[in-house]
Coordinates of C-alpha atoms in Angstrom, one line a residue:
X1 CA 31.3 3.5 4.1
X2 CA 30.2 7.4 2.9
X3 CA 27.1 8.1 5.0
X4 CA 26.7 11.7 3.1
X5 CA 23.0 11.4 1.6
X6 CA 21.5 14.8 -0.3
X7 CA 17.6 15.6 0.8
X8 CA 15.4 14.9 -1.8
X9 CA 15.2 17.5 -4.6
X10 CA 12.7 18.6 -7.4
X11 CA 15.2 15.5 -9.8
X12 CA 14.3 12.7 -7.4
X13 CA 10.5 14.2 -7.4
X14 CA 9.9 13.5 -10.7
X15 CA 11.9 10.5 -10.7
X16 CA 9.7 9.0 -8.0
X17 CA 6.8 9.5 -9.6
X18 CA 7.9 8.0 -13.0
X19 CA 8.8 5.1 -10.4
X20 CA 5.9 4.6 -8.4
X21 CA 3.6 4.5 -11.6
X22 CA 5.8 2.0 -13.1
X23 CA 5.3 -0.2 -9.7
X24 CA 2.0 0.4 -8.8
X25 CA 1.0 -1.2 -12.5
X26 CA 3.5 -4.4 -11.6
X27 CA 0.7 -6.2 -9.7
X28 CA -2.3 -5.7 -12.4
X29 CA 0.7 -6.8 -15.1
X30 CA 0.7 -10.2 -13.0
X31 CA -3.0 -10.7 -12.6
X32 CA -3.4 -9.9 -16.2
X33 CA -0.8 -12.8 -16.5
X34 CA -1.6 -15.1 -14.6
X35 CA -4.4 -17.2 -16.7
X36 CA -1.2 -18.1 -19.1
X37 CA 1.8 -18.4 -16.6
X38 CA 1.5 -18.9 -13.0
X39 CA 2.3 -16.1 -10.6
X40 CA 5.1 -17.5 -8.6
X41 CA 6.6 -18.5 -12.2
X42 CA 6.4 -15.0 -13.5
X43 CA 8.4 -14.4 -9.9
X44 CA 11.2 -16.4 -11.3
X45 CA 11.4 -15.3 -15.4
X46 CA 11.3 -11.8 -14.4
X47 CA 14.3 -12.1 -12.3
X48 CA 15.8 -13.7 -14.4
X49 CA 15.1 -11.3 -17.2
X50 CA 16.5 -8.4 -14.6
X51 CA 19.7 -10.1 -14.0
X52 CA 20.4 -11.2 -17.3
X53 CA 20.2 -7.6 -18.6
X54 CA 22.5 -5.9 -15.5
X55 CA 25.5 -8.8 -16.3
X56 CA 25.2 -7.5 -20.1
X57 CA 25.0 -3.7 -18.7
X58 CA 28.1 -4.6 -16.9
X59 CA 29.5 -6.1 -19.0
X60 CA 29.7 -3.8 -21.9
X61 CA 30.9 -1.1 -19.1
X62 CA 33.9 -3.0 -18.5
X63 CA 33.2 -4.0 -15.0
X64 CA 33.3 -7.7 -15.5
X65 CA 35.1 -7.6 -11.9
X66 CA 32.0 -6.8 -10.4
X67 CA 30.0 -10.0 -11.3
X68 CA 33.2 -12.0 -9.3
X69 CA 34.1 -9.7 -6.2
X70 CA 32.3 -7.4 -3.8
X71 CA 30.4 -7.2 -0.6
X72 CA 28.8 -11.0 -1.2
X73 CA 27.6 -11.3 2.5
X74 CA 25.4 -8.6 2.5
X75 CA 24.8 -9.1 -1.3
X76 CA 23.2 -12.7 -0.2
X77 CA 21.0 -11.2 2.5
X78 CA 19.7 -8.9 0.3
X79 CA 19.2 -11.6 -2.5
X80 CA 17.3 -13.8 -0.3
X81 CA 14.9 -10.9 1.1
X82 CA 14.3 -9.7 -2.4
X83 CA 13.2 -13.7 -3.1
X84 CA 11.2 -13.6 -0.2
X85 CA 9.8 -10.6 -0.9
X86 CA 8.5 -11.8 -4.5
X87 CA 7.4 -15.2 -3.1
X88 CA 4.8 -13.2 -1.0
X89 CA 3.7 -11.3 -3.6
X90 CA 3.7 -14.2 -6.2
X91 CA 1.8 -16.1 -4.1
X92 CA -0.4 -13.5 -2.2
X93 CA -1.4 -12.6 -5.9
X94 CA -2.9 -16.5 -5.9
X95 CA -5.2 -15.3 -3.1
X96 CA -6.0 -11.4 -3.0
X97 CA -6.2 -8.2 -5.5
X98 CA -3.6 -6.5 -7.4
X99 CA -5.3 -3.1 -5.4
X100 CA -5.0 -4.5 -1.8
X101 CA -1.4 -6.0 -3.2
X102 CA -0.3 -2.7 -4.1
X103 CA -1.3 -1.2 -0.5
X104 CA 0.4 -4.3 2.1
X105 CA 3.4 -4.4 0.0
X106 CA 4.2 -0.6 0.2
X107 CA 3.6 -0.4 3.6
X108 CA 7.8 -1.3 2.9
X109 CA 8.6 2.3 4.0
X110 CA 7.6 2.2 7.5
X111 CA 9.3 -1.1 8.0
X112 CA 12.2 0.6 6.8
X113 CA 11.9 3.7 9.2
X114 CA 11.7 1.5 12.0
X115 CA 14.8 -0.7 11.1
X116 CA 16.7 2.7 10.2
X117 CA 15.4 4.6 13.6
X118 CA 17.7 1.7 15.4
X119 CA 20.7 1.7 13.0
X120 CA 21.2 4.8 11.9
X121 CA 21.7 7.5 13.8
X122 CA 21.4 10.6 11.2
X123 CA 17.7 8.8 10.7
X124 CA 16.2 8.5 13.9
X125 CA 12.2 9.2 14.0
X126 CA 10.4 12.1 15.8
X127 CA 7.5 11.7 17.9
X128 CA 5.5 12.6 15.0
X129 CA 7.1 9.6 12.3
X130 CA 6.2 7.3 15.6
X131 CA 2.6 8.8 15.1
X132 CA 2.7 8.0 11.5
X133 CA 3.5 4.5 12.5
X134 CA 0.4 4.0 15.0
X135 CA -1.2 5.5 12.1
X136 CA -0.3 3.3 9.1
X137 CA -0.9 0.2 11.9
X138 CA -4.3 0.8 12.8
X139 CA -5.2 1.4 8.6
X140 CA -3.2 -2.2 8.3
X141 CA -5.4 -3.7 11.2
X142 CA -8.7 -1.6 9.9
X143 CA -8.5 -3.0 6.6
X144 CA -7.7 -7.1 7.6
X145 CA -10.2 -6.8 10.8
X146 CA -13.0 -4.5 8.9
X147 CA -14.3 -6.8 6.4
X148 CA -13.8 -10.2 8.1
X149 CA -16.2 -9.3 11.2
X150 CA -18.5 -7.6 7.8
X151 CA -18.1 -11.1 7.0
X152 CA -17.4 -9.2 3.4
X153 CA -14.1 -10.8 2.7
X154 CA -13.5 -14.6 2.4
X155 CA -10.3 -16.3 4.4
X156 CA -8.6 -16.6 1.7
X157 CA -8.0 -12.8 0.5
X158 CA -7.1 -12.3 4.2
X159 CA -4.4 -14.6 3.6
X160 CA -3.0 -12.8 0.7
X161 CA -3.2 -9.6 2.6
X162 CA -1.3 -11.0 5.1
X163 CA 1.5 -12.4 2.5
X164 CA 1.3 -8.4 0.9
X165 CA 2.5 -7.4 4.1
X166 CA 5.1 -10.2 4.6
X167 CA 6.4 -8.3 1.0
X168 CA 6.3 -5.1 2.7
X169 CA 8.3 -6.2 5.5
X170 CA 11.0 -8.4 3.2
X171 CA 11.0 -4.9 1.0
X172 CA 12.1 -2.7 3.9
X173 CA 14.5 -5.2 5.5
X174 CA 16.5 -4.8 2.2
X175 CA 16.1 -0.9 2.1
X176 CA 17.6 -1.5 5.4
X177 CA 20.2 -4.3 4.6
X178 CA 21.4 -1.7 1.3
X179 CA 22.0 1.6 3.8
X180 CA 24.0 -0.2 6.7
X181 CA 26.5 -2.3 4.7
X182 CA 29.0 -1.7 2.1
X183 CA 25.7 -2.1 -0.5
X184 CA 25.9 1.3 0.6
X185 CA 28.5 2.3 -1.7
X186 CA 28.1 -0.5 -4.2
X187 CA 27.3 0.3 -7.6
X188 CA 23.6 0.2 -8.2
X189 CA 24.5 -2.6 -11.0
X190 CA 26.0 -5.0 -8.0
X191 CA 23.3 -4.5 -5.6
X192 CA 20.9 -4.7 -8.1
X193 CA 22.3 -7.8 -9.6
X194 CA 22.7 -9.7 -5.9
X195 CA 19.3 -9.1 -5.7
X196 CA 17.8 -10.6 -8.9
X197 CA 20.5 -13.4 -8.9
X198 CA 19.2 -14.6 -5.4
X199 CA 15.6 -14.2 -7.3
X200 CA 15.7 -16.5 -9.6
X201 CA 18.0 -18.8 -7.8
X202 CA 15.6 -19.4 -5.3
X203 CA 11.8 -18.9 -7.0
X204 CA 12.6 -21.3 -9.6
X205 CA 13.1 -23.7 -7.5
X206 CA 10.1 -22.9 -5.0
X207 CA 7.3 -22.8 -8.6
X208 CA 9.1 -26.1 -9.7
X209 CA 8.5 -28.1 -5.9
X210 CA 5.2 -26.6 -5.5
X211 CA 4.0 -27.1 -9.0
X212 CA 3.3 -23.5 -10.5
X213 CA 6.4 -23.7 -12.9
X214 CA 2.8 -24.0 -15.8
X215 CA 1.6 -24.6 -17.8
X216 CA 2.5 -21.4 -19.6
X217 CA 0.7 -20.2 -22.6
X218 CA 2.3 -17.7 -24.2
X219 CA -0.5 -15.4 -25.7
X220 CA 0.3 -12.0 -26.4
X221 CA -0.7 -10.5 -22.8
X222 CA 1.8 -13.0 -21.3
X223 CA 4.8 -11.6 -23.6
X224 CA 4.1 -7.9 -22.8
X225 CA 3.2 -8.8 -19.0
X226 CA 6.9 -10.5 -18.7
X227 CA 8.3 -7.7 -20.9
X228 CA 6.9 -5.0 -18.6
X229 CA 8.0 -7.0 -15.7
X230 CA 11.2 -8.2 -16.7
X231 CA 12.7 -5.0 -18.4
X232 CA 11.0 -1.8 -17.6
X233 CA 10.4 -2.9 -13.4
X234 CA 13.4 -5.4 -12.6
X235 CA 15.9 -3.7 -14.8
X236 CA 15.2 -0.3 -15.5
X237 CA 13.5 1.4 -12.6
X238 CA 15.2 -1.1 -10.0
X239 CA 18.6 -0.1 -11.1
X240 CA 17.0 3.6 -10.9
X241 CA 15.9 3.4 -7.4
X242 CA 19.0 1.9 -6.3
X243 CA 21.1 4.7 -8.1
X244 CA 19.0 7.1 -5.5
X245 CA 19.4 5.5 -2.6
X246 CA 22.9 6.0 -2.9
X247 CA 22.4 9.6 -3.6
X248 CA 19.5 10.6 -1.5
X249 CA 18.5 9.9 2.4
X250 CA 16.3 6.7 2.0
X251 CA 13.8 8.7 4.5
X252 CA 13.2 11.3 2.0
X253 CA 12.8 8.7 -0.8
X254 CA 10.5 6.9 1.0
X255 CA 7.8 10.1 1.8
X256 CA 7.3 9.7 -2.3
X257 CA 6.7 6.2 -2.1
X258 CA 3.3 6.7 -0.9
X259 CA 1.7 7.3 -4.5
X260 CA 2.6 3.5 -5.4
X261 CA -0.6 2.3 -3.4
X262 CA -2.4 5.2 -5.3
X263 CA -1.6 4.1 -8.8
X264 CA -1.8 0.2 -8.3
X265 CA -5.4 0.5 -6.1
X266 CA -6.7 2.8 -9.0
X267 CA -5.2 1.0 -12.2
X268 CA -6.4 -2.6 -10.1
X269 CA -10.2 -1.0 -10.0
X270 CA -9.6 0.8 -13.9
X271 CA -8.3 -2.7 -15.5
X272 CA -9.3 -5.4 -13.3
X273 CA -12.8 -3.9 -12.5
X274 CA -11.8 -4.7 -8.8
X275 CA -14.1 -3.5 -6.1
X276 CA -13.0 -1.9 -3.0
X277 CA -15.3 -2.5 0.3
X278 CA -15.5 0.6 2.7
X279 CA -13.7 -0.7 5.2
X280 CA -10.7 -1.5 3.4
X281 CA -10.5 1.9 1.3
X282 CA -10.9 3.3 4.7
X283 CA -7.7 1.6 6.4
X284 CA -5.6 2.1 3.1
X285 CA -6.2 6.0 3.7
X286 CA -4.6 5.4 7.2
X287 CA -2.0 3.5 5.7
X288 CA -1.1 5.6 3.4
X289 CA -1.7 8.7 5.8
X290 CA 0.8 6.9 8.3
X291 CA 3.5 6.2 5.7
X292 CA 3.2 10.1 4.6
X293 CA 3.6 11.3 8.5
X294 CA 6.1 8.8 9.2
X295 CA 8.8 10.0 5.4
X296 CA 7.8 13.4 5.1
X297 CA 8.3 14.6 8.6
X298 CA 11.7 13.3 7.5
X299 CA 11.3 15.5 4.5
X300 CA 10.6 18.2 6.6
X301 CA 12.9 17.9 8.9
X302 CA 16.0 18.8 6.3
X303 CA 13.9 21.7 4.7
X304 CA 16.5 24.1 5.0
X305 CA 19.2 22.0 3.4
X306 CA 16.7 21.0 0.1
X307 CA 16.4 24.4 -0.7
X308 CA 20.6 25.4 -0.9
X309 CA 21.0 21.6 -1.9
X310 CA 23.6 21.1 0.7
X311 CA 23.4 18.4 3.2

């Protein structure tokens, strides 16, 4: 398995961007949603969506081989994080808001850091990434602990923050799953295609037991929601972030990841005139502080080589 990764360059900086706009909208697309189809369903459709347009994409490239063979151990671990990361967020959307969604589940990066400080060797953290980590922990424990002893946020939001950080943590597993196994080297259309497969395999099931399968109504918000989710964020830019991975160190990609909180706690206040106590906006600062310590000293760290372009 190739462990050559390029540092991040001016390409994967606008590249990231397009991405974390795209991602920090998914959560407002659900809550829009979710008066006509039930969160954990949308979970399910929009995997299936996703893998129904990589087997055509690989399909019509020829590599028909790739929906039979490959790395399938990995490939199932990676399936069933990606499910569990969706079931937290399908049902954490049940409880909290699309802005405090968008800052627990990208708190992913620093999960990731930590797994990839133990695995990998050429991405071991500094003393400064371990201060990014206290960091992005005490903005996490800020902005649970804040406004439950304000007595300003019910039990039940608490409870979805807690499943948005679940998400988080299945979302970095993964990252870390993909970089230490032959997912390494997979094409992005396998690795993304393990991952949507295990989707819907498993969230189906899970909305059908627990009875959020419907009813649906399919009213126009509904069609464009499923649209948005199915093609533009489980087909388009997740085959677009895995094509970096393989290209870039996942330390690097992860310092750009920071704007997603950004764009999903301002487009969750702009559309779903959500409201944002002080204590929380305080402890997503910290988290999003600790996640930009903990990539971009990364970042920093491989200065020289981003501007030749070398590794």
């Amino acid at each position: 398995m190739s462990s050559h990764r390029k540092p991040a360059d001016g390409f994967a900086l606008v590249t990231m961007l397009v991405l974390c706009c795209i991602w920090g909208m998914q959560q407002v697309a659900v809550k829009l949603a979710a008066p006509h189809i039930p969160s954990l369903m949308q979970m399910a459709v929009r995997s299936g969506v996703g893998a129904l347009l990589v087997g055509l994409l690989c399909w019509l490239q020829g590599e028909r081989r790739l929906l039979r063979h490959g790395p399938w151990r990995p490939g199932l671990l990676a399936g069933v994080l990606f499910a569990l990361e969706f079931l937290f967020v399908g049902e954490g959307l049940r409880h909290t808001h699309a802005s405090h969604m968008g800052v627990f589940l990208y708190t992913s990066p620093v999960f990731a850091a930590l797994g990839l400080h133990w695995l990998v060797p050429s991405e071991r953290m500094r003393r400064t990434q371990w201060l990014g980590i206290g960091v992005a922990f005490a903005g996490i424990a800020l902005a649970f602990g804040g406004g439950w002893l304000q007595g300003g946020i019910s039990p039940g939001v608490l409870w979805g923050d807690a499943l948005g950080l679940l998400a988080g943590l299945a979302w970095g597993a993964t990252t870390v799953v993909i970089r230490v196994s032959s997912l390494s080297d997979a094409p992005p259309t396998q690795t993304l295609l393990y991952q949507l497969v295990g989707g819907v395999a498993l969230l189906l099931p899970v909305a059908l037991l627990t009875g959020q399968a419907g009813p649906i109504s399919m009213a126009p918000i509904a069609w464009a929601s499923l649209l948005f989710q199915g093609v533009i964020v489980c087909f388009a830019s997740y085959l677009t972030w895995f094509w970096l991975l393989r290209r870039y160190l996942a330390s690097n990609l992860s310092v750009f990841s920071f704007m997603t909180p950004l764009f999903g706690v301002s487009a969750g206040i702009l559309v779903l005139n959500e409201h944002a106590d002080g204590f929380f906006a305080v402890g997503a600062v910290l988290v999003l502080t600790g996640i930009l310590i903990v990539s971009g000293s990364s970042l920093l760290r491989h200065a020289p080589a981003l501007k030749t372009g070398t590794t």
